[in-house]
PDB file of C-alpha atoms and ligand atoms in Angstrom:
ATOM      1  CA  MET A   2     -28.633  17.743-184.176  1.00 96.00           C
ATOM      2  CA  LEU A   3     -31.931  15.899-184.339  1.00 97.00           C
ATOM      3  CA  ASN A   4     -34.318  18.024-186.392  1.00 98.00           C
ATOM      4  CA  ILE A   5     -37.763  16.547-186.887  1.00 98.00           C
ATOM      5  CA  VAL A   6     -40.616  17.722-189.076  1.00 98.00           C
ATOM      6  CA  LEU A   7     -43.760  16.422-187.375  1.00 98.00           C
ATOM      7  CA  PHE A   8     -46.284  16.419-190.175  1.00 98.00           C
ATOM      8  CA  GLY A   9     -49.953  15.677-190.631  1.00 98.00           C
ATOM      9  CA  PRO A  10     -53.359  17.199-191.327  1.00 98.00           C
ATOM     10  CA  PRO A  11     -55.172  19.439-188.800  1.00 97.00           C
ATOM     11  CA  GLY A  12     -56.228  17.287-185.862  1.00 96.00           C
ATOM     12  CA  ALA A  13     -53.679  14.535-186.525  1.00 97.00           C
ATOM     13  CA  GLY A  14     -52.159  14.934-183.056  1.00 96.00           C
ATOM     14  CA  LYS A  15     -48.998  16.889-183.819  1.00 97.00           C
ATOM     15  CA  GLY A  16     -49.231  19.105-180.717  1.00 95.00           C
ATOM     16  CA  THR A  17     -49.937  16.230-178.332  1.00 96.00           C
ATOM     17  CA  GLN A  18     -47.155  14.055-179.704  1.00 98.00           C
ATOM     18  CA  SER A  19     -44.675  16.956-179.837  1.00 98.00           C
ATOM     19  CA  GLU A  20     -44.891  17.235-176.060  1.00 97.00           C
ATOM     20  CA  ARG A  21     -43.841  13.580-175.709  1.00 98.00           C
ATOM     21  CA  LEU A  22     -40.984  13.935-178.177  1.00 98.00           C
ATOM     22  CA  ILE A  23     -39.479  17.089-176.664  1.00 97.00           C
ATOM     23  CA  GLU A  24     -39.459  15.415-173.266  1.00 97.00           C
ATOM     24  CA  LYS A  25     -37.695  12.261-174.460  1.00 97.00           C
ATOM     25  CA  TYR A  26     -35.192  13.819-176.860  1.00 97.00           C
ATOM     26  CA  GLY A  27     -34.672  17.268-175.280  1.00 97.00           C
ATOM     27  CA  LEU A  28     -35.740  19.173-178.374  1.00 98.00           C
ATOM     28  CA  VAL A  29     -36.991  22.715-178.875  1.00 97.00           C
ATOM     29  CA  HIS A  30     -40.647  22.733-179.993  1.00 97.00           C
ATOM     30  CA  LEU A  31     -41.533  25.281-182.671  1.00 98.00           C
ATOM     31  CA  SER A  32     -45.225  25.293-183.543  1.00 98.00           C
ATOM     32  CA  THR A  33     -46.090  27.986-186.072  1.00 98.00           C
ATOM     33  CA  GLY A  34     -49.770  27.777-185.046  1.00 97.00           C
ATOM     34  CA  ASP A  35     -48.851  28.342-181.368  1.00 97.00           C
ATOM     35  CA  ILE A  36     -46.569  31.257-182.264  1.00 98.00           C
ATOM     36  CA  PHE A  37     -49.307  32.881-184.354  1.00 98.00           C
ATOM     37  CA  ARG A  38     -51.837  32.379-181.544  1.00 97.00           C
ATOM     38  CA  ALA A  39     -49.423  33.966-179.024  1.00 97.00           C
ATOM     39  CA  ASN A  40     -49.127  36.966-181.359  1.00 97.00           C
ATOM     40  CA  ILE A  41     -52.905  37.220-181.656  1.00 97.00           C
ATOM     41  CA  LYS A  42     -53.185  37.182-177.866  1.00 97.00           C
ATOM     42  CA  GLY A  43     -50.454  39.824-177.560  1.00 98.00           C
ATOM     43  CA  GLU A  44     -52.222  41.936-180.198  1.00 98.00           C
ATOM     44  CA  THR A  45     -49.089  42.362-182.315  1.00 97.00           C
ATOM     45  CA  ALA A  46     -49.164  43.431-185.971  1.00 97.00           C
ATOM     46  CA  LEU A  47     -48.161  39.883-186.932  1.00 97.00           C
ATOM     47  CA  GLY A  48     -51.059  38.551-184.858  1.00 97.00           C
ATOM     48  CA  THR A  49     -53.593  40.796-186.585  1.00 98.00           C
ATOM     49  CA  LEU A  50     -52.336  39.714-189.982  1.00 98.00           C
ATOM     50  CA  ALA A  51     -52.233  36.002-189.080  1.00 98.00           C
ATOM     51  CA  LYS A  52     -55.728  36.085-187.593  1.00 97.00           C
ATOM     52  CA  SER A  53     -57.270  37.281-190.842  1.00 97.00           C
ATOM     53  CA  TYR A  54     -56.042  34.078-192.540  1.00 98.00           C
ATOM     54  CA  MET A  55     -56.422  31.632-189.663  1.00 97.00           C
ATOM     55  CA  ASP A  56     -60.073  32.537-189.053  1.00 96.00           C
ATOM     56  CA  GLN A  57     -60.813  31.511-192.656  1.00 96.00           C
ATOM     57  CA  GLY A  58     -58.793  28.305-192.500  1.00 97.00           C
ATOM     58  CA  GLN A  59     -56.288  29.727-195.009  1.00 98.00           C
ATOM     59  CA  LEU A  60     -52.510  29.654-194.773  1.00 98.00           C
ATOM     60  CA  VAL A  61     -50.662  32.720-193.572  1.00 98.00           C
ATOM     61  CA  PRO A  62     -48.513  33.901-196.541  1.00 98.00           C
ATOM     62  CA  ASP A  63     -45.186  32.098-196.976  1.00 98.00           C
ATOM     63  CA  SER A  64     -42.992  35.203-196.733  1.00 97.00           C
ATOM     64  CA  VAL A  65     -44.437  36.132-193.319  1.00 97.00           C
ATOM     65  CA  THR A  66     -44.342  32.582-191.973  1.00 98.00           C
ATOM     66  CA  ILE A  67     -40.814  31.840-193.188  1.00 98.00           C
ATOM     67  CA  ASP A  68     -39.344  35.049-191.707  1.00 97.00           C
ATOM     68  CA  MET A  69     -41.058  34.402-188.405  1.00 97.00           C
ATOM     69  CA  LEU A  70     -39.840  30.797-188.203  1.00 97.00           C
ATOM     70  CA  ARG A  71     -36.292  31.756-189.095  1.00 96.00           C
ATOM     71  CA  SER A  72     -36.191  34.379-186.331  1.00 96.00           C
ATOM     72  CA  GLU A  73     -37.424  31.767-183.817  1.00 96.00           C
ATOM     73  CA  VAL A  74     -34.783  29.203-184.847  1.00 96.00           C
ATOM     74  CA  VAL A  75     -31.857  31.587-184.415  1.00 94.00           C
ATOM     75  CA  LYS A  76     -33.010  32.544-180.898  1.00 95.00           C
ATOM     76  CA  HIS A  77     -31.740  29.200-179.581  1.00 95.00           C
ATOM     77  CA  GLU A  78     -28.050  28.780-178.893  1.00 91.00           C
ATOM     78  CA  SER A  79     -26.708  25.254-179.492  1.00 89.00           C
ATOM     79  CA  PRO A  80     -29.999  23.351-179.148  1.00 94.00           C
ATOM     80  CA  ARG A  81     -30.018  19.528-179.325  1.00 97.00           C
ATOM     81  CA  GLY A  82     -32.508  19.870-182.129  1.00 97.00           C
ATOM     82  CA  PHE A  83     -35.916  21.139-183.122  1.00 98.00           C
ATOM     83  CA  ILE A  84     -39.384  19.738-183.659  1.00 98.00           C
ATOM     84  CA  PHE A  85     -41.084  21.685-186.410  1.00 98.00           C
ATOM     85  CA  ASP A  86     -44.824  21.343-185.815  1.00 98.00           C
ATOM     86  CA  GLY A  87     -47.081  22.864-188.484  1.00 98.00           C
ATOM     87  CA  PHE A  88     -44.109  23.923-190.591  1.00 98.00           C
ATOM     88  CA  PRO A  89     -43.337  23.494-193.480  1.00 98.00           C
ATOM     89  CA  ARG A  90     -46.860  23.600-194.934  1.00 98.00           C
ATOM     90  CA  THR A  91     -45.880  24.429-198.534  1.00 98.00           C
ATOM     91  CA  ASN A  92     -43.015  23.408-200.811  1.00 98.00           C
ATOM     92  CA  ALA A  93     -41.681  26.984-200.672  1.00 98.00           C
ATOM     93  CA  GLN A  94     -41.510  26.719-196.875  1.00 98.00           C
ATOM     94  CA  ALA A  95     -39.708  23.358-197.122  1.00 98.00           C
ATOM     95  CA  GLU A  96     -37.119  24.810-199.492  1.00 98.00           C
ATOM     96  CA  ALA A  97     -36.586  27.860-197.279  1.00 98.00           C
ATOM     97  CA  LEU A  98     -36.179  25.628-194.221  1.00 98.00           C
ATOM     98  CA  ASP A  99     -33.496  23.549-195.963  1.00 98.00           C
ATOM     99  CA  THR A 100     -31.675  26.687-197.040  1.00 97.00           C
ATOM    100  CA  PHE A 101     -31.482  28.311-193.654  1.00 93.00           C
ATOM    101  CA  LEU A 102     -30.747  25.124-191.726  1.00 97.00           C
ATOM    102  CA  ASN A 103     -27.889  24.536-194.186  1.00 97.00           C
ATOM    103  CA  GLU A 104     -26.625  28.042-193.482  1.00 94.00           C
ATOM    104  CA  LEU A 105     -26.568  27.094-189.797  1.00 93.00           C
ATOM    105  CA  GLY A 106     -24.600  23.936-190.665  1.00 95.00           C
ATOM    106  CA  THR A 107     -27.461  21.522-190.011  1.00 96.00           C
ATOM    107  CA  GLY A 108     -30.515  20.030-191.754  1.00 98.00           C
ATOM    108  CA  ILE A 109     -33.705  18.033-191.339  1.00 98.00           C
ATOM    109  CA  SER A 110     -33.117  14.512-190.015  1.00 98.00           C
ATOM    110  CA  VAL A 111     -36.569  13.096-190.759  1.00 98.00           C
ATOM    111  CA  MET A 112     -40.191  13.906-191.554  1.00 98.00           C
ATOM    112  CA  LEU A 113     -42.630  11.871-189.465  1.00 98.00           C
ATOM    113  CA  ALA A 114     -46.082  12.019-191.038  1.00 98.00           C
ATOM    114  CA  LEU A 115     -49.104  11.146-188.900  1.00 98.00           C
ATOM    115  CA  GLU A 116     -51.760   9.560-191.117  1.00 98.00           C
ATOM    116  CA  VAL A 117     -55.404   9.974-190.044  1.00 98.00           C
ATOM    117  CA  GLU A 118     -58.449   9.805-192.318  1.00 97.00           C
ATOM    118  CA  GLU A 119     -60.687  12.798-192.911  1.00 96.00           C
ATOM    119  CA  SER A 120     -63.803  11.682-191.009  1.00 96.00           C
ATOM    120  CA  GLU A 121     -61.739  11.057-187.854  1.00 96.00           C
ATOM    121  CA  LEU A 122     -60.045  14.471-188.185  1.00 97.00           C
ATOM    122  CA  LYS A 123     -63.381  16.261-188.282  1.00 96.00           C
ATOM    123  CA  THR A 124     -64.604  14.411-185.185  1.00 95.00           C
ATOM    124  CA  ARG A 125     -61.406  15.225-183.289  1.00 96.00           C
ATOM    125  CA  LEU A 126     -61.404  18.931-184.233  1.00 96.00           C
ATOM    126  CA  LEU A 127     -65.019  19.491-183.220  1.00 95.00           C
ATOM    127  CA  LYS A 128     -64.280  17.757-179.930  1.00 95.00           C
ATOM    128  CA  ARG A 129     -61.146  19.869-179.418  1.00 95.00           C
ATOM    129  CA  ALA A 130     -63.241  23.023-180.000  1.00 95.00           C
ATOM    130  CA  GLU A 131     -65.080  22.305-176.738  1.00 95.00           C
ATOM    131  CA  VAL A 132     -61.863  22.823-174.759  1.00 94.00           C
ATOM    132  CA  SER A 133     -59.471  24.769-177.011  1.00 90.00           C
ATOM    133  CA  GLY A 134     -61.598  27.866-177.476  1.00 90.00           C
ATOM    134  CA  ARG A 135     -60.177  27.979-181.015  1.00 91.00           C
ATOM    135  CA  ALA A 136     -62.633  29.605-183.431  1.00 90.00           C
ATOM    136  CA  ASP A 137     -61.084  27.634-186.321  1.00 95.00           C
ATOM    137  CA  ASP A 138     -62.023  24.347-184.589  1.00 96.00           C
ATOM    138  CA  ALA A 139     -65.654  25.265-183.906  1.00 94.00           C
ATOM    139  CA  ASN A 140     -66.835  25.960-187.451  1.00 95.00           C
ATOM    140  CA  PRO A 141     -67.328  22.965-189.809  1.00 95.00           C
ATOM    141  CA  GLU A 142     -66.815  25.161-192.891  1.00 96.00           C
ATOM    142  CA  VAL A 143     -63.471  26.413-191.605  1.00 96.00           C
ATOM    143  CA  ILE A 144     -62.457  22.845-190.723  1.00 96.00           C
ATOM    144  CA  GLN A 145     -63.297  21.753-194.273  1.00 97.00           C
ATOM    145  CA  ASN A 146     -61.220  24.643-195.664  1.00 97.00           C
ATOM    146  CA  ARG A 147     -58.241  23.639-193.528  1.00 97.00           C
ATOM    147  CA  ILE A 148     -58.501  20.045-194.721  1.00 97.00           C
ATOM    148  CA  ASN A 149     -58.790  21.183-198.368  1.00 98.00           C
ATOM    149  CA  VAL A 150     -55.762  23.453-198.007  1.00 98.00           C
ATOM    150  CA  TYR A 151     -53.877  20.557-196.417  1.00 98.00           C
ATOM    151  CA  ASN A 152     -54.734  18.235-199.325  1.00 98.00           C
ATOM    152  CA  GLN A 153     -53.890  20.798-202.009  1.00 98.00           C
ATOM    153  CA  GLU A 154     -50.873  22.657-200.649  1.00 98.00           C
ATOM    154  CA  THR A 155     -49.450  20.785-197.689  1.00 98.00           C
ATOM    155  CA  ALA A 156     -49.679  17.055-198.491  1.00 98.00           C
ATOM    156  CA  PRO A 157     -47.355  17.539-201.534  1.00 98.00           C
ATOM    157  CA  VAL A 158     -44.556  18.501-199.098  1.00 98.00           C
ATOM    158  CA  LYS A 159     -44.248  14.758-198.359  1.00 98.00           C
ATOM    159  CA  SER A 160     -42.676  14.240-201.797  1.00 98.00           C
ATOM    160  CA  PHE A 161     -40.046  16.850-200.973  1.00 98.00           C
ATOM    161  CA  TYR A 162     -38.760  14.678-198.108  1.00 98.00           C
ATOM    162  CA  GLN A 163     -39.417  11.386-199.907  1.00 98.00           C
ATOM    163  CA  ALA A 164     -37.027  12.567-202.616  1.00 98.00           C
ATOM    164  CA  GLN A 165     -34.392  13.059-199.890  1.00 98.00           C
ATOM    165  CA  ASN A 166     -35.121   9.654-198.322  1.00 98.00           C
ATOM    166  CA  LYS A 167     -36.213  11.330-195.107  1.00 98.00           C
ATOM    167  CA  PHE A 168     -39.888  10.396-195.064  1.00 98.00           C
ATOM    168  CA  ILE A 169     -41.535   8.032-192.551  1.00 98.00           C
ATOM    169  CA  SER A 170     -45.279   7.454-192.456  1.00 98.00           C
ATOM    170  CA  ILE A 171     -46.837   6.814-189.014  1.00 98.00           C
ATOM    171  CA  ASN A 172     -50.290   5.381-188.382  1.00 98.00           C
ATOM    172  CA  GLY A 173     -52.038   8.150-186.395  1.00 98.00           C
ATOM    173  CA  ILE A 174     -54.970   6.012-185.251  1.00 97.00           C
ATOM    174  CA  GLY A 175     -54.787   4.394-181.817  1.00 96.00           C
ATOM    175  CA  SER A 176     -54.189   5.488-178.257  1.00 97.00           C
ATOM    176  CA  ILE A 177     -51.889   8.461-177.590  1.00 97.00           C
ATOM    177  CA  ASP A 178     -49.327   6.087-176.029  1.00 98.00           C
ATOM    178  CA  GLU A 179     -49.424   3.702-178.984  1.00 98.00           C
ATOM    179  CA  ILE A 180     -48.762   6.530-181.395  1.00 98.00           C
ATOM    180  CA  THR A 181     -45.966   7.916-179.198  1.00 98.00           C
ATOM    181  CA  ASN A 182     -44.305   4.486-179.248  1.00 98.00           C
ATOM    182  CA  ARG A 183     -44.527   4.332-183.047  1.00 98.00           C
ATOM    183  CA  LEU A 184     -42.823   7.733-183.211  1.00 98.00           C
ATOM    184  CA  PHE A 185     -40.088   6.706-180.727  1.00 98.00           C
ATOM    185  CA  GLN A 186     -39.405   3.546-182.760  1.00 98.00           C
ATOM    186  CA  ALA A 187     -39.188   5.507-185.986  1.00 98.00           C
ATOM    187  CA  ILE A 188     -36.780   8.057-184.486  1.00 98.00           C
ATOM    188  CA  ASP A 189     -34.619   5.374-182.910  1.00 97.00           C
ATOM    189  CA  SER A 190     -34.383   3.631-186.305  1.00 96.00           C
ATOM    190  CA  ILE A 191     -32.776   6.576-188.094  1.00 93.00           C
TER     191      ILE A 191
HETATM  192  P1  ADP B  22     -53.861  22.667-187.124  1.00 77.94           P
HETATM  193  O1  ADP B  22     -52.690  21.886-187.621  1.00 77.94           O
HETATM  194  O2  ADP B  22     -54.714  21.933-186.142  1.00 77.94           O
HETATM  195  O3  ADP B  22     -54.679  23.292-188.230  1.00 77.94           O
HETATM  196  P2  ADP B  22     -52.103  24.827-186.287  1.00 77.94           P
HETATM  197  O4  ADP B  22     -52.101  25.425-184.939  1.00 77.94           O
HETATM  198  O5  ADP B  22     -50.885  24.105-186.746  1.00 77.94           O
HETATM  199  O6  ADP B  22     -53.370  23.894-186.280  1.00 77.94           O
HETATM  200  O7  ADP B  22     -52.429  25.967-187.384  1.00 77.94           O
HETATM  201  C1  ADP B  22     -53.512  26.830-187.249  1.00 77.94           C
HETATM  202  C2  ADP B  22     -53.520  27.836-188.396  1.00 77.94           C
HETATM  203  O8  ADP B  22     -52.335  28.650-188.340  1.00 77.94           O
HETATM  204  C3  ADP B  22     -53.513  27.259-189.807  1.00 77.94           C
HETATM  205  O9  ADP B  22     -54.810  26.916-190.251  1.00 77.94           O
HETATM  206  C4  ADP B  22     -52.921  28.432-190.601  1.00 77.94           C
HETATM  207  O10 ADP B  22     -53.860  29.443-190.827  1.00 77.94           O
HETATM  208  C5  ADP B  22     -51.880  28.997-189.640  1.00 77.94           C
HETATM  209  N1  ADP B  22     -50.556  28.370-189.861  1.00 77.94           N
HETATM  210  C6  ADP B  22     -49.895  27.551-188.995  1.00 77.94           C
HETATM  211  N2  ADP B  22     -48.728  27.153-189.511  1.00 77.94           N
HETATM  212  C7  ADP B  22     -48.633  27.724-190.753  1.00 77.94           C
HETATM  213  C8  ADP B  22     -47.661  27.676-191.795  1.00 77.94           C
HETATM  214  N3  ADP B  22     -46.549  26.940-191.682  1.00 77.94           N
HETATM  215  N4  ADP B  22     -47.912  28.375-192.926  1.00 77.94           N
HETATM  216  C9  ADP B  22     -49.000  29.117-193.054  1.00 77.94           C
HETATM  217  N5  ADP B  22     -49.969  29.190-192.121  1.00 77.94           N
HETATM  218  C10 ADP B  22     -49.797  28.504-190.972  1.00 77.94           C
END
């Protein structure tokens, strides 16, 4: 299986690039943010809980997020692979992901990390707010919180994959096509 962690700060382009990757490699796309938003829309208990964190730019607690992700993974019978988009966001999530992929007889092939500097992220998120309708994109304070949480809790997850020799850094500045081609090249090199 080809199992990719598509990594990067909020606004790095993970969602956009995921669409290109699933098309080319026939992967299942699992975006924890999208799953939480679907639950909010469906007014489930999980959605109500997730919303209280997402609206503040905080992470949904690990136990909730890990259980949800695991139940999504096992829904798919013999997939070619997965793109994990927005997961793992903490070291505990990365460890849990390794454990349950191992139980399924597979593992992460590579982490592809989109690198974009902070000022560009803020510009992109405020622009996305105009079309996404996402409350967490429209408020500069919430954006700053998300970036702070990324720097403190999520960026360290890179070391987890570096230690396993599975880390590839990708320049996330350029046209969408340019960045897609960088990702294709990286995947085809593994
Ligand atoms: P972005 O990467 O642009 O911030 P996402 O859609 O990936 O957008 O995530 C939106 C929000 O959903 C996050 O700010 C967080 O509150 C919650 N979330 C998504 N994935 C996770 C995760 N793996 N762990 C905890 N919270 C998460």
